[in-house]
Structure formats: structure tokens, C-alpha cells
């Protein structure tokens, strides 16, 4: 797990570093600009040579000289200040650099103004009005340093128009378009929510622009992993197959952030309420309860729990069988499918390693649950609304650790409060976007509104509110899965950038996730730990399998993932 920060937290950390006297704002800006240039040279090693390819052909490179050429777009704040540093450092490296400034140079904040003046001594600065598609296309690289964490309101048309150019440029499938590098965050995107605060650019058919490379400082921002910021339109990325990259460059304030590992973090100084933390489940498994996943040698099947996965009726049992397979592979000692009589034959002919019991109605379920060894229940995949309305209350009144997925959520669309009243702290709801909207229509509507101010209402905000209202853990699925507990603890399970897993968008993958989480509950994980670990393993499985993945593959690749984790 890695701590990711809101814009306010980052500002507070930066301010504390400056006020303590250990660094000046100007030095931070220099480090930020240096970080961007280093990241560019790491991503495109050819750019380090300063000389571009022969000027003719191809036509899209600078014609008059053989040096590489960068366009640097600077905004009116410190993000723009970073841009002036990048311009100077690229020029020092032998590049031809053209700089454009939005706004009045006289109004720049002090450090940005200093870097503006440094650049003015060596190069020209033009107004945004002079930018054209031709200029952008004539460069080897465009640097977006218009807005960073200080974006507060919708973009003025002048910038919206430039970003439309940039969108076309970044999202074009044509290889001749030069790549775009965003400084800190893509301009126009709110750093806390990952959402654009702009009507004009949203309405652009091209969608919002995705930079090939985003370079951020100190720690990633929450918005880097949410919403539009994670949509992948770009093909002009560092590597087209890998998609857009996010690089975090240290600027010397990292000791104030501290990686999450259960330690008290220095960020607490600014926001004493620990619930404000947001953890990122990324490539590193540090902070996840993985040791708990291994099985001790003396254990037997009952020491690893017994999960009950309830199935739907005839022809509808596939989803629950996928979940059950997931629960078994993740290490539940035993997994039993609770099957209505009309589906018994169907299930009996297709399960290996699983057990089966007849569960028709509420009475049969209550009877089944008198077996105290059944310590975790999964209900919802392929279940049917009628069966859900009858059986979910019985499951919940028995207070087992429970995953409610799919139909177990949608069945309560007309009366979500009825469901919330019966939920308890050992429950996990795993809605996708549609199911979330059925249970929490007001939160979903808020999330759907076009934001007009920053920080904008985010998926993190919505999931936290939902968890508080439901009184249990909510795992809000999507390419940007957010997991929140009622006390505000929150994490984002990233499937982006170097952890991109597009093949996970396949039928039944959510059922397997519900099964992984149920299996972990059976093994004794707390609700939050089970949700985080299950979601993290789910993405690791998709990455380990790669292209061609279907849901059935997810449980089967889990042993390989476990081996690689050293379990
Ligand atoms: N934190 C760190 O450790 C470090 C941070 N660094 C860098 O600083 C960046 C943050 O700088 P920042 O706070 O100056 O904000 P930034 O994004 O440049 O914009 C603010 C300006 O834009 C204006 N403005 C806002 N919205 C607007 C709109 N829609 N349309 C028009 N104008 C709008 C706003 O005007 P105002 O709201 O004040 O009227 C203000 O003038 C950060 O992202 C990183 O790159 C590094 O240098 C060093 C380490
Ligand atoms: K930017």
C-alpha cells in the first residue's frame, strides 16, 4: 500500500517543508522541473541525445534544425513555474523550446515569476492565442504545465480550445502526433477526483486527453487513480501496449509522507483524523495481510473456514459456481454451494472439490446456518431478485461474515433502507456502477453531475458516504475500484498505468471477486482486509494471466500469483 494525497494534503506538506527552513519553494520547483525532465529521458532514451532524427522525412519534426523541439504550455500558477524550469532544462540539454504563457506574467506567484524571468533571459514567451495545431504538431513533445493542484473552477474558453487541440493530438491513433507530458496532473482535471472541471472539454467527441506520461511530485494524487484521469484514449504513450504512464518523482518532502505500514504518518500533523487517509493498492503488496494467506503446516481444512455460496435456480448457477471456485482457490478450507432443488442436477454435474446442500427457502437456509462452522456466506451472483428478497434477510439475521453482490443488492433497489437496517459490520457490499446507483441514487446523482468547482465530489467521497450509510464495507467496482469502511478508512485498488488489466472487463469476473472475498472472510480476514486483499489479488491474477483472460482463468492462475508472493 502506498499513501496517496489530496491536493490540500500536498500543499500542507509543501508548506511545512518550506516553513521548517529545510527547503525553499524555489528549490522545490527546481526539483519538480528536474524530475519531469529526468522522467522524459527515462521514458524516451533517444531524447537524451538532444539531436532529433534527420529533418526530412518525416515532416512532423522541426524542419529548420535537427534538434528536438518542445512546446511548453505554462499556466498562471506554480504549475506554470514548473513549466519554465522544464523549458530551461530542456534547452540546457540542447533542445529547441517554445514557451506559451496563459495569463499575465505580472500576476505569477513569486517562485514561478523567478523562473519566468530566468527563462525570459534565454528565450521568448508567446501568448496562448498564438498556439495552433500546426505548432503543436511540429514539436517532438508537448509539456502541459497549465494547471496542477490549484485548479478551482471551469476552464476559460481560451484554455479549453487549446486542450481540445491537445485532446485530438493525444488521442489520435496516428503515430505522427508527438507525445504529451503532463506536469503533476493533466490540466483541467481535478487532482482529488480525477474529473474534469470543464464543460467544453467534456463535450469534445475525442474525450478528455490522456497524456503519454504524467510526472507528479512527492506522492501520487488521489485523482490520478480515479475517473477520467484513468481513461485510456492515448496511443502515443511511452509504449503503446502499456498505455499511459504515471511517474512519481521525489522532491525531498517524502519523509513527511511516509509509506503506509500501520505507522503513524507525518501527514497526521495536518489531518489528525486518520479516516482521511487514502491508501493505494498498487504493485507493492506492503501493508496487505498476505502472511495470513499462507497455511500453517499443522492446519486442517476446518482451520481455514467453511464458506457457503448460495446459487440461483436452474440455468443460473454459473455465477455462484465461479464465486465458489474463487473462494476455494483463495484458501477457504471448505466451500459448500447452497442450491435450490431444481438446480441440483446442474450443479452436481459441474463441481469438483466443492460440496452441495439443498437450500430452497428461508427455513432451509436457517437450518443450514445452524452449522456454526459455516463462517462466511456469499449471496447474489446469478441469484434472482425474488430469491434474494426471501433469503438475504435470513443470511443477515444469522450474522455471518457476508458478501452481498449483484442481485442481493439490486433486489433492494426499491427499499435500500430495509437492507441497510439489517446489515452488520461483517458485511461487504460489492456494487458496480449500476448497482451502486440503485442502492445510493442520491450519491450516484451527485457523482454524475458535471463538476463546476474543485475539489470535486469524487468516487472516494461517494464510497465513503455509502459505507457510512450502510454501516459496512462498500467495494465500489470499476476500473477504479474504491473500498471504504464506515469509519472512513479507504483505499483505491488501481488497475491502471503499470498495473493496467483491461482483460478484467469480462463476464463473471465480478463473481470471482465476490468468491475471493468470501474465501478470505472464511479464513478469518476482517471485512476491510478481505475486500482489499481480494480486490488486489483479482488484479494480480489478471496481470499474471494477461490477454485472453476469461473469468474461469482467475481462480486457476491464483496459485501462480501465490507462488510469486512466496506463500
Ligand atoms: N505541492 C508541491 O509540493 C509542489 C508543487 N509544485 C507545483 O505547483 C502546483 C500547484 O501550484 P498552484 O497552487 O499555484 O496551482 P496551479 O495549478 O498552478 O494553478 C493555480 C493558478 O491557476 C488559477 N486558476 C485555477 N483554476 C483556474 C481556472 N479554471 N481558470 C483560470 N485560472 C485558474 C489560480 O487562480 P486563482 O484561483 O488564485 O484566482 C492560480 O493563479 C503543483 O501542481 C505543482 O505543479 C512544484 O512547483 C513544487 C512542489
Ligand atoms: K498540468
Coordinates of C-alpha atoms and ligand atoms in Angstrom, one line a residue:
X1 CA 0.0 0.0 0.0
X2 CA 1.1 3.5 -0.7
X3 CA -0.2 6.7 0.7
X4 CA -1.8 8.9 -1.9
X5 CA -2.6 12.5 -1.2
X6 CA -5.2 15.1 -1.8
X7 CA -4.2 18.5 -3.2
X8 CA -4.7 20.1 0.2
X9 CA -2.5 17.5 1.9
X10 CA 0.2 18.0 -0.6
X11 CA 0.0 21.8 -0.1
X12 CA 0.2 21.4 3.6
X13 CA 3.3 19.1 3.3
X14 CA 5.0 21.5 0.9
X15 CA 4.3 24.4 3.3
X16 CA 5.6 22.6 6.3
X17 CA 8.8 21.7 4.5
X18 CA 9.3 25.4 3.5
X19 CA 8.3 26.8 6.9
X20 CA 10.7 24.4 8.7
X21 CA 13.5 26.0 6.7
X22 CA 14.7 22.8 5.2
X23 CA 13.9 23.8 1.6
X24 CA 12.7 26.9 -0.3
X25 CA 9.7 26.9 -2.6
X26 CA 12.1 27.8 -5.4
X27 CA 14.2 24.7 -4.7
X28 CA 11.1 22.5 -4.7
X29 CA 10.1 24.0 -8.1
X30 CA 13.6 23.3 -9.5
X31 CA 13.4 19.7 -8.2
X32 CA 10.0 19.3 -9.7
X33 CA 11.1 20.6 -13.1
X34 CA 14.3 18.4 -13.0
X35 CA 12.0 15.4 -12.1
X36 CA 9.9 16.0 -15.2
X37 CA 13.0 16.2 -17.5
X38 CA 14.5 13.1 -15.9
X39 CA 11.3 11.2 -16.4
X40 CA 11.1 12.2 -20.0
X41 CA 14.6 11.0 -20.7
X42 CA 13.9 7.7 -18.8
X43 CA 10.7 7.2 -20.9
X44 CA 12.3 8.1 -24.3
X45 CA 16.0 7.5 -24.0
X46 CA 16.5 8.8 -27.6
X47 CA 15.5 12.2 -26.4
X48 CA 18.6 12.4 -24.3
X49 CA 20.8 12.8 -27.3
X50 CA 19.3 16.3 -28.0
X51 CA 19.5 15.7 -31.7
X52 CA 16.4 14.6 -33.5
X53 CA 16.2 12.4 -36.5
X54 CA 17.2 13.8 -39.9
X55 CA 14.8 16.7 -40.6
X56 CA 13.4 15.2 -43.9
X57 CA 11.4 13.0 -43.7
X58 CA 9.3 12.7 -41.5
X59 CA 7.7 16.0 -41.8
X60 CA 6.3 16.3 -38.3
X61 CA 9.7 17.1 -36.7
X62 CA 11.2 20.5 -36.6
X63 CA 12.3 21.4 -40.0
X64 CA 14.9 24.1 -39.6
X65 CA 17.2 22.4 -37.1
X66 CA 17.9 18.9 -36.3
X67 CA 17.5 19.4 -32.5
X68 CA 14.4 18.0 -30.8
X69 CA 11.7 20.6 -30.2
X70 CA 9.4 21.0 -27.2
X71 CA 6.3 23.2 -26.8
X72 CA 5.9 24.2 -23.2
X73 CA 2.4 25.4 -22.1
X74 CA 2.6 27.4 -18.9
X75 CA -0.3 28.4 -16.7
X76 CA -0.7 31.3 -14.2
X77 CA 0.4 29.4 -11.0
X78 CA 3.2 27.3 -9.8
X79 CA 2.4 24.5 -12.2
X80 CA 3.4 27.1 -14.9
X81 CA 6.5 27.8 -12.8
X82 CA 7.5 24.1 -13.1
X83 CA 7.0 24.5 -16.9
X84 CA 9.5 27.4 -17.1
X85 CA 12.0 25.1 -15.3
X86 CA 11.4 22.3 -17.7
X87 CA 11.8 24.7 -20.6
X88 CA 15.2 25.9 -19.3
X89 CA 16.5 22.4 -18.5
X90 CA 15.4 21.0 -21.9
X91 CA 17.2 23.9 -23.6
X92 CA 20.3 23.2 -21.5
X93 CA 20.1 19.7 -22.8
X94 CA 20.2 21.0 -26.4
X95 CA 16.5 21.2 -27.3
X96 CA 14.7 23.9 -29.2
X97 CA 12.0 25.1 -26.8
X98 CA 9.0 27.3 -27.5
X99 CA 7.1 28.6 -24.4
X100 CA 3.5 29.9 -24.2
X101 CA 2.0 31.6 -21.1
X102 CA -1.6 31.8 -20.2
X103 CA -2.3 35.0 -18.2
X104 CA -0.4 38.0 -17.0
X105 CA 3.2 37.5 -16.2
X106 CA 3.0 40.2 -13.6
X107 CA 0.5 38.1 -11.6
X108 CA 2.6 35.0 -11.4
X109 CA 3.3 33.8 -7.8
X110 CA 6.9 34.6 -6.7
X111 CA 8.7 31.3 -7.5
X112 CA 7.0 31.0 -10.8
X113 CA 7.9 34.6 -11.6
X114 CA 11.6 34.0 -10.8
X115 CA 11.6 31.1 -13.2
X116 CA 9.7 33.1 -15.8
X117 CA 12.4 35.7 -15.6
X118 CA 15.2 33.1 -15.8
X119 CA 13.6 31.8 -19.0
X120 CA 13.0 35.3 -20.4
X121 CA 16.7 35.9 -20.4
X122 CA 17.3 33.0 -22.8
X123 CA 14.1 32.6 -24.7
X124 CA 10.8 34.1 -26.0
X125 CA 7.4 33.7 -24.4
X126 CA 4.3 33.9 -26.5
X127 CA 0.6 34.2 -25.7
X128 CA -1.8 31.3 -25.8
X129 CA -3.7 33.0 -28.6
X130 CA -0.7 32.2 -30.9
X131 CA -0.9 28.4 -30.3
X132 CA -2.1 26.5 -33.3
X133 CA -2.5 22.8 -34.2
X134 CA 0.4 23.2 -36.6
X135 CA 2.7 24.4 -33.8
X136 CA 1.7 21.5 -31.6
X137 CA 2.2 19.0 -34.3
X138 CA 5.6 20.5 -35.3
X139 CA 7.1 19.5 -32.0
X140 CA 8.7 16.3 -30.7
X141 CA 7.0 16.8 -27.3
X142 CA 4.3 19.0 -25.7
X143 CA 4.6 19.8 -22.0
X144 CA 1.3 20.6 -20.3
X145 CA 2.2 22.9 -17.3
X146 CA -1.1 24.9 -17.4
X147 CA -2.8 23.8 -14.2
X148 CA -1.8 21.4 -11.4
X149 CA -3.3 21.0 -7.9
X150 CA -4.6 24.6 -7.9
X151 CA -7.4 24.2 -10.4
X152 CA -10.6 25.6 -8.8
X153 CA -13.1 26.4 -11.5
X154 CA -14.1 25.7 -15.1
X155 CA -11.5 26.4 -17.7
X156 CA -11.8 29.7 -19.7
X157 CA -12.5 29.1 -23.4
X158 CA -9.1 30.1 -24.4
X159 CA -7.6 27.2 -22.5
X160 CA -10.5 24.9 -23.3
X161 CA -9.7 25.5 -27.0
X162 CA -6.0 24.6 -26.6
X163 CA -6.9 21.5 -24.6
X164 CA -9.2 20.5 -27.4
X165 CA -6.2 20.6 -29.7
X166 CA -4.3 18.7 -27.2
X167 CA -7.1 16.1 -26.9
X168 CA -7.0 15.5 -30.6
X169 CA -3.3 15.3 -30.5
X170 CA -3.1 12.9 -27.6
X171 CA -5.9 10.7 -28.5
X172 CA -5.1 10.4 -32.2
X173 CA -4.4 6.9 -33.5
X174 CA -1.9 8.4 -35.8
X175 CA 1.7 7.8 -34.9
X176 CA 2.9 11.1 -36.2
X177 CA 1.5 13.0 -33.3
X178 CA 4.1 14.0 -30.7
X179 CA 3.5 12.7 -27.2
X180 CA 2.3 15.0 -24.4
X181 CA 3.7 15.1 -20.9
X182 CA 1.5 16.4 -18.1
X183 CA 3.2 18.2 -15.2
X184 CA 1.7 16.9 -11.9
X185 CA -1.9 16.4 -13.3
X186 CA -3.4 16.7 -16.8
X187 CA -4.6 20.3 -16.9
X188 CA -8.3 20.7 -16.3
X189 CA -8.5 17.6 -14.2
X190 CA -9.3 18.0 -10.5
X191 CA -6.4 16.4 -8.6
X192 CA -8.8 15.0 -5.9
X193 CA -11.4 13.4 -8.0
X194 CA -9.8 12.7 -11.4
X195 CA -12.7 14.5 -13.0
X196 CA -12.5 17.4 -15.5
X197 CA -13.9 20.7 -14.2
X198 CA -14.9 21.9 -17.6
X199 CA -17.9 21.6 -19.9
X200 CA -16.2 22.4 -23.1
X201 CA -13.6 19.7 -23.0
X202 CA -16.1 17.1 -21.7
X203 CA -18.2 17.7 -24.7
X204 CA -15.4 17.2 -27.1
X205 CA -16.0 14.0 -29.0
X206 CA -12.4 13.0 -28.6
X207 CA -13.0 12.6 -24.8
X208 CA -10.5 14.1 -22.3
X209 CA -6.9 13.9 -23.3
X210 CA -4.7 11.3 -21.8
X211 CA -1.0 12.3 -21.6
X212 CA 1.5 9.7 -22.6
X213 CA 3.3 10.5 -19.3
X214 CA 2.3 12.3 -16.2
X215 CA 5.0 13.2 -13.8
X216 CA 3.9 14.1 -10.2
X217 CA 5.9 15.0 -7.1
X218 CA 6.4 13.5 -3.7
X219 CA 3.4 11.2 -3.9
X220 CA 0.7 10.4 -6.4
X221 CA -2.5 12.4 -6.0
X222 CA -5.8 10.6 -5.4
X223 CA -7.3 11.8 -8.7
X224 CA -4.6 10.1 -10.6
X225 CA -6.4 6.8 -10.0
X226 CA -10.0 7.9 -10.4
X227 CA -12.5 8.6 -13.1
X228 CA -11.4 10.4 -16.3
X229 CA -7.8 10.6 -15.2
X230 CA -7.6 6.8 -15.7
X231 CA -9.4 6.6 -19.0
X232 CA -7.0 5.5 -21.7
X233 CA -7.6 7.2 -25.0
X234 CA -4.0 7.7 -25.8
X235 CA -1.9 5.6 -28.2
X236 CA 1.0 7.9 -28.2
X237 CA 2.2 6.5 -24.9
X238 CA 5.7 5.6 -23.8
X239 CA 4.9 2.2 -25.1
X240 CA 1.6 1.8 -26.9
X241 CA 0.9 -1.6 -25.4
X242 CA 1.5 -0.4 -21.9
X243 CA -0.7 2.7 -22.1
X244 CA -0.2 5.9 -20.3
X245 CA 2.5 6.1 -17.5
X246 CA 2.5 7.9 -14.2
X247 CA 5.8 8.6 -12.6
X248 CA 6.3 9.9 -9.0
X249 CA 9.5 11.9 -8.6
X250 CA 10.9 12.6 -5.2
X251 CA 11.4 16.3 -4.3
X252 CA 12.7 15.9 -0.8
X253 CA 9.5 16.1 1.2
X254 CA 8.8 12.3 1.2
X255 CA 9.9 11.9 4.8
X256 CA 6.8 13.9 5.6
X257 CA 4.5 11.5 3.8
X258 CA 5.8 8.1 4.9
X259 CA 4.6 4.9 3.2
X260 CA 1.6 3.3 5.0
X261 CA 2.6 0.3 7.0
X262 CA 0.5 0.8 10.1
X263 CA 2.9 3.5 11.3
X264 CA 1.7 6.9 12.3
X265 CA 2.3 9.1 9.4
X266 CA 3.5 12.6 9.3
X267 CA 0.5 13.6 7.3
X268 CA -1.4 13.2 10.5
X269 CA 0.0 16.5 11.6
X270 CA -2.2 18.2 9.1
X271 CA -5.2 16.0 9.2
X272 CA -5.4 14.3 12.6
X273 CA -8.5 12.4 11.6
X274 CA -6.9 9.1 10.4
X275 CA -10.0 8.4 8.4
X276 CA -8.9 10.9 5.9
X277 CA -6.1 8.7 4.7
X278 CA -6.4 7.0 1.3
X279 CA -4.2 4.1 0.5
X280 CA -3.4 2.9 -2.9
X281 CA -3.3 -0.8 -3.6
X282 CA -0.7 -0.8 -6.3
X283 CA 2.1 -3.1 -7.4
X284 CA 3.5 -3.3 -3.9
X285 CA 1.8 -5.7 -1.5
X286 CA 3.3 -3.9 1.5
X287 CA 0.6 -3.3 4.1
X288 CA -1.7 -6.1 2.9
X289 CA -2.2 -9.0 5.2
X290 CA -0.5 -11.5 2.9
X291 CA 1.3 -13.6 5.6
X292 CA -2.2 -14.5 6.8
X293 CA -2.7 -16.1 3.4
X294 CA -0.2 -18.8 3.8
X295 CA -1.4 -22.0 5.5
X296 CA 0.5 -23.3 8.5
X297 CA 1.7 -26.9 8.3
X298 CA -0.4 -28.3 11.2
X299 CA -3.7 -26.9 9.9
X300 CA -6.6 -28.9 8.6
X301 CA -9.4 -27.9 6.4
X302 CA -11.7 -26.8 9.2
X303 CA -9.0 -24.4 10.5
X304 CA -9.3 -22.4 7.3
X305 CA -13.0 -21.8 7.4
X306 CA -16.1 -23.0 5.6
X307 CA -17.8 -20.8 3.1
X308 CA -21.4 -21.1 1.9
X309 CA -22.1 -19.8 -1.6
X310 CA -25.8 -19.6 -2.4
X311 CA -26.8 -20.2 -6.0
X312 CA -29.7 -19.2 -8.2
X313 CA -32.1 -21.6 -9.8
X314 CA -31.8 -23.9 -12.8
X315 CA -29.7 -22.4 -15.6
X316 CA -28.5 -19.6 -13.3
X317 CA -25.9 -21.3 -11.2
X318 CA -22.7 -20.5 -13.2
X319 CA -22.0 -17.2 -11.4
X320 CA -22.2 -18.8 -8.0
X321 CA -20.0 -21.7 -9.1
X322 CA -17.4 -19.2 -10.3
X323 CA -17.6 -17.5 -6.9
X324 CA -17.3 -20.8 -5.1
X325 CA -14.2 -21.8 -7.2
X326 CA -12.7 -18.4 -6.2
X327 CA -13.4 -19.0 -2.5
X328 CA -11.8 -22.4 -2.7
X329 CA -8.7 -21.3 -4.5
X330 CA -8.1 -18.3 -2.2
X331 CA -7.8 -20.9 0.6
X332 CA -11.1 -21.4 2.3
X333 CA -10.9 -24.9 3.9
X334 CA -14.3 -26.0 2.6
X335 CA -16.8 -24.4 0.2
X336 CA -20.4 -25.5 0.0
X337 CA -22.9 -24.4 -2.7
X338 CA -26.4 -23.8 -1.4
X339 CA -28.6 -24.9 -4.3
X340 CA -32.4 -25.0 -4.8
X341 CA -33.7 -28.4 -5.7
X342 CA -34.4 -27.5 -9.4
X343 CA -30.7 -26.8 -10.0
X344 CA -29.3 -29.7 -8.1
X345 CA -28.5 -31.8 -11.1
X346 CA -27.0 -28.9 -13.0
X347 CA -24.7 -28.1 -10.1
X348 CA -23.9 -31.7 -9.2
X349 CA -22.5 -32.4 -12.6
X350 CA -20.2 -29.5 -12.7
X351 CA -18.4 -29.2 -9.4
X352 CA -15.2 -30.7 -8.2
X353 CA -13.7 -30.0 -4.8
X354 CA -16.9 -28.3 -3.7
X355 CA -19.8 -29.6 -1.6
X356 CA -23.5 -29.0 -2.1
X357 CA -26.5 -28.7 0.1
X358 CA -30.2 -28.1 -0.7
X359 CA -31.4 -24.6 0.1
X360 CA -34.8 -23.8 -1.2
X361 CA -36.3 -21.2 1.1
X362 CA -35.7 -19.3 4.2
X363 CA -36.4 -22.2 6.5
X364 CA -33.9 -24.5 4.8
X365 CA -31.3 -21.7 4.9
X366 CA -31.8 -21.1 8.6
X367 CA -31.5 -24.8 9.2
X368 CA -28.2 -24.9 7.1
X369 CA -26.8 -22.0 9.1
X370 CA -27.3 -23.8 12.4
X371 CA -23.9 -25.4 11.5
X372 CA -21.6 -22.9 13.2
X373 CA -18.7 -24.0 11.1
X374 CA -20.2 -22.1 8.2
X375 CA -18.4 -18.9 8.9
X376 CA -18.8 -16.9 5.6
X377 CA -21.6 -16.5 3.1
X378 CA -21.7 -15.2 -0.4
X379 CA -25.1 -14.2 -1.8
X380 CA -26.1 -12.5 -5.0
X381 CA -24.3 -13.9 -8.1
X382 CA -27.0 -15.2 -10.5
X383 CA -29.4 -15.3 -7.6
X384 CA -32.6 -13.7 -8.9
X385 CA -34.4 -10.8 -7.2
X386 CA -37.2 -12.9 -5.6
X387 CA -34.8 -15.4 -4.1
X388 CA -32.7 -12.5 -2.9
X389 CA -35.6 -10.8 -1.1
X390 CA -36.5 -14.0 0.6
X391 CA -33.1 -15.2 1.6
X392 CA -30.9 -12.1 2.2
X393 CA -32.7 -11.2 5.5
X394 CA -32.1 -14.8 6.7
X395 CA -28.4 -14.6 5.9
X396 CA -28.1 -11.3 7.6
X397 CA -30.0 -12.2 10.7
X398 CA -27.5 -15.1 11.2
X399 CA -24.7 -12.5 11.5
X400 CA -22.2 -14.5 9.4
X401 CA -19.4 -12.6 7.6
X402 CA -21.2 -12.0 4.3
X403 CA -20.5 -10.7 0.8
X404 CA -23.6 -9.2 -0.9
X405 CA -23.2 -8.9 -4.6
X406 CA -25.2 -8.5 -7.8
X407 CA -28.9 -9.5 -7.3
X408 CA -28.6 -9.3 -3.5
X409 CA -28.1 -5.6 -4.0
X410 CA -30.4 -4.9 -6.9
X411 CA -33.3 -6.7 -5.2
X412 CA -33.4 -3.9 -2.7
X413 CA -33.5 -1.0 -5.2
X414 CA -37.0 0.0 -4.1
X415 CA -36.2 -0.2 -0.4
X416 CA -32.5 0.2 0.3
X417 CA -33.2 1.3 3.9
X418 CA -34.6 -2.2 4.6
X419 CA -31.3 -3.7 3.6
X420 CA -29.2 -1.1 5.5
X421 CA -31.2 -1.8 8.7
X422 CA -30.1 -5.5 8.6
X423 CA -26.5 -5.1 7.5
X424 CA -23.8 -5.5 10.2
X425 CA -20.1 -4.7 10.4
X426 CA -19.0 -8.1 8.9
X427 CA -20.8 -7.4 5.6
X428 CA -19.3 -6.3 2.4
X429 CA -21.3 -4.8 -0.5
X430 CA -19.7 -5.1 -3.9
X431 CA -21.8 -3.0 -6.3
X432 CA -20.8 -2.0 -9.8
X433 CA -21.8 1.4 -11.0
X434 CA -25.5 0.4 -11.8
X435 CA -26.0 -1.5 -8.6
X436 CA -24.4 1.4 -6.6
X437 CA -27.0 3.8 -8.3
X438 CA -29.8 1.5 -7.3
X439 CA -28.9 1.5 -3.6
X440 CA -27.5 5.0 -3.3
X441 CA -29.3 7.0 -6.0
X442 CA -28.6 10.4 -4.4
X443 CA -24.8 9.7 -4.2
X444 CA -24.8 8.4 -7.8
X445 CA -26.5 11.5 -9.0
X446 CA -24.0 13.7 -7.2
X447 CA -21.2 11.8 -8.9
X448 CA -22.9 12.1 -12.3
X449 CA -23.2 15.9 -12.1
X450 CA -20.7 17.9 -14.1
X451 CA -18.4 19.5 -11.5
X452 CA -18.1 23.3 -11.6
X453 CA -15.7 23.7 -8.7
X454 CA -12.6 21.9 -7.3
X455 CA -12.2 19.8 -5.3
X456 CA -15.0 17.9 -7.0
X457 CA -17.2 15.2 -5.4
X458 CA -15.3 12.0 -6.1
X459 CA -15.8 8.3 -6.2
X460 CA -13.9 8.2 -2.9
X461 CA -16.4 10.6 -1.3
X462 CA -19.3 8.6 -2.6
X463 CA -18.0 5.3 -1.5
X464 CA -17.2 6.7 2.0
X465 CA -20.7 8.1 2.3
X466 CA -22.2 4.8 1.1
X467 CA -20.2 2.8 3.7
X468 CA -21.2 5.1 6.5
X469 CA -24.9 4.9 5.5
X470 CA -24.8 1.1 5.0
X471 CA -22.8 0.6 8.2
X472 CA -20.5 -1.9 6.5
X473 CA -17.6 -2.1 4.0
X474 CA -18.5 -1.0 0.4
X475 CA -16.4 -2.0 -2.5
X476 CA -17.4 0.2 -5.5
X477 CA -16.2 -1.7 -8.5
X478 CA -14.9 -0.3 -11.7
X479 CA -11.6 0.2 -13.4
X480 CA -11.0 2.4 -10.4
X481 CA -12.3 0.3 -7.6
X482 CA -12.7 2.2 -4.3
X483 CA -13.1 0.3 -1.0
X484 CA -14.4 2.1 2.1
X485 CA -15.3 1.2 5.7
X486 CA -17.9 3.0 7.8
X487 CA -15.1 4.7 9.8
X488 CA -13.8 6.4 6.6
X489 CA -10.8 4.1 6.0
X490 CA -10.5 4.0 2.3
X491 CA -8.3 2.6 -0.4
X492 CA -8.2 2.5 -4.2
X493 CA -7.4 -0.7 -5.9
X494 CA -5.6 0.5 -9.0
X495 CA -5.7 -1.3 -12.3
X496 CA -4.0 1.5 -14.2
X497 CA -0.7 2.6 -15.5
X498 CA 1.9 -0.2 -14.8
X499 CA -0.9 -2.2 -13.2
X500 CA -3.3 -2.0 -16.2
X501 CA -5.5 -5.0 -16.5
X502 CA -8.1 -4.3 -19.3
X503 CA -8.8 -8.1 -19.7
X504 CA -10.5 -8.0 -16.3
X505 CA -13.5 -6.4 -18.0
X506 CA -15.1 -9.8 -18.8
X507 CA -18.3 -11.6 -17.8
X508 CA -18.1 -13.3 -14.5
X509 CA -15.0 -11.5 -13.2
X510 CA -17.1 -9.8 -10.5
X511 CA -18.4 -13.2 -9.4
X512 CA -14.9 -14.5 -8.9
X513 CA -14.0 -11.3 -6.9
X514 CA -17.0 -11.9 -4.6
X515 CA -15.7 -15.5 -4.2
X516 CA -12.2 -14.4 -3.4
X517 CA -13.5 -12.0 -0.7
X518 CA -15.8 -14.7 0.7
X519 CA -13.0 -17.2 0.9
X520 CA -10.8 -14.6 2.7
X521 CA -13.7 -13.9 5.2
X522 CA -13.9 -17.7 5.8
X523 CA -10.2 -17.7 6.6
X524 CA -10.7 -15.0 9.3
X525 CA -9.9 -11.8 7.5
X526 CA -11.7 -8.7 8.7
X527 CA -14.2 -7.2 6.2
X528 CA -11.9 -4.4 5.2
X529 CA -8.8 -6.7 4.9
X530 CA -10.8 -9.3 2.9
X531 CA -12.1 -6.7 0.5
X532 CA -8.7 -5.0 -0.1
X533 CA -6.8 -8.3 -0.4
X534 CA -9.4 -9.9 -2.6
X535 CA -9.5 -6.9 -4.9
X536 CA -5.7 -6.7 -5.0
X537 CA -5.3 -10.4 -5.8
X538 CA -8.0 -10.2 -8.5
X539 CA -6.0 -7.6 -10.4
X540 CA -2.7 -9.5 -9.8
X541 CA -4.4 -12.6 -11.3
X542 CA -5.5 -10.6 -14.4
X543 CA -1.9 -9.3 -14.9
X544 CA -0.4 -12.7 -14.4
X545 CA -2.7 -14.3 -17.0
X546 CA -2.6 -11.4 -19.5
X547 CA -4.5 -11.2 -22.8
X548 CA -7.3 -13.7 -23.5
X549 CA -8.3 -13.9 -19.8
X550 CA -11.8 -15.1 -19.1
X551 CA -13.4 -15.3 -15.6
X552 CA -12.7 -19.0 -15.2
X553 CA -9.0 -18.3 -15.5
X554 CA -8.9 -16.0 -12.5
X555 CA -9.1 -18.7 -9.8
X556 CA -6.8 -21.0 -11.8
X557 CA -4.0 -18.5 -12.0
X558 CA -4.2 -17.7 -8.3
X559 CA -1.7 -20.5 -7.3
X560 CA 0.9 -18.9 -9.6
X561 CA 0.3 -15.5 -8.0
X562 CA 0.6 -17.1 -4.5
X563 CA 3.9 -18.7 -5.5
X564 CA 5.3 -15.4 -6.8
X565 CA 4.3 -13.9 -3.4
X566 CA 6.4 -16.6 -1.7
X567 CA 3.4 -18.2 0.1
Ligands
LIG1 N1 2.9 20.9 -3.8 C1 4.3 20.8 -4.0 O1 5.0 20.2 -3.2 C2 4.9 21.3 -5.2 C3 4.1 22.0 -6.2 N2 4.6 22.4 -7.3 C4 3.7 22.7 -8.4 O2 2.8 23.7 -8.0 C5 1.5 23.3 -8.5 C6 0.4 24.0 -7.7 O3 0.6 25.3 -7.8 P1 -0.6 26.3 -7.6 O4 -1.1 26.1 -6.2 O5 -0.1 27.7 -7.9 O6 -1.7 25.9 -8.6 P2 -1.8 25.8 -10.2 O7 -2.4 24.5 -10.5 O8 -0.5 26.2 -10.8 O9 -2.9 26.9 -10.6 C7 -3.2 28.0 -9.8 C8 -3.4 29.2 -10.6 O10 -4.4 28.9 -11.6 C9 -5.5 29.8 -11.4 N3 -6.7 29.1 -11.7 C10 -7.3 28.0 -11.1 N4 -8.3 27.5 -11.8 C11 -8.4 28.3 -12.9 C12 -9.3 28.3 -14.0 N5 -10.2 27.4 -14.1 N6 -9.1 29.2 -14.9 C13 -8.1 30.1 -14.8 N7 -7.3 30.2 -13.8 C14 -7.4 29.3 -12.8 C15 -5.5 30.2 -10.0 O11 -6.1 31.5 -9.8 P3 -6.9 31.9 -8.5 O12 -7.8 30.7 -8.2 O13 -5.9 32.0 -7.5 O14 -7.6 33.1 -8.9 C16 -3.9 30.3 -9.8 O15 -3.5 31.5 -10.4 C17 1.5 21.8 -8.4 O16 0.6 21.2 -9.2 C18 2.9 21.6 -8.9 O17 3.0 21.5 -10.3 C19 6.0 22.3 -7.5 O18 6.4 23.6 -8.1 C20 6.8 22.2 -6.3 C21 6.3 21.2 -5.4
LIG2 K1 -0.5 20.2 -15.8

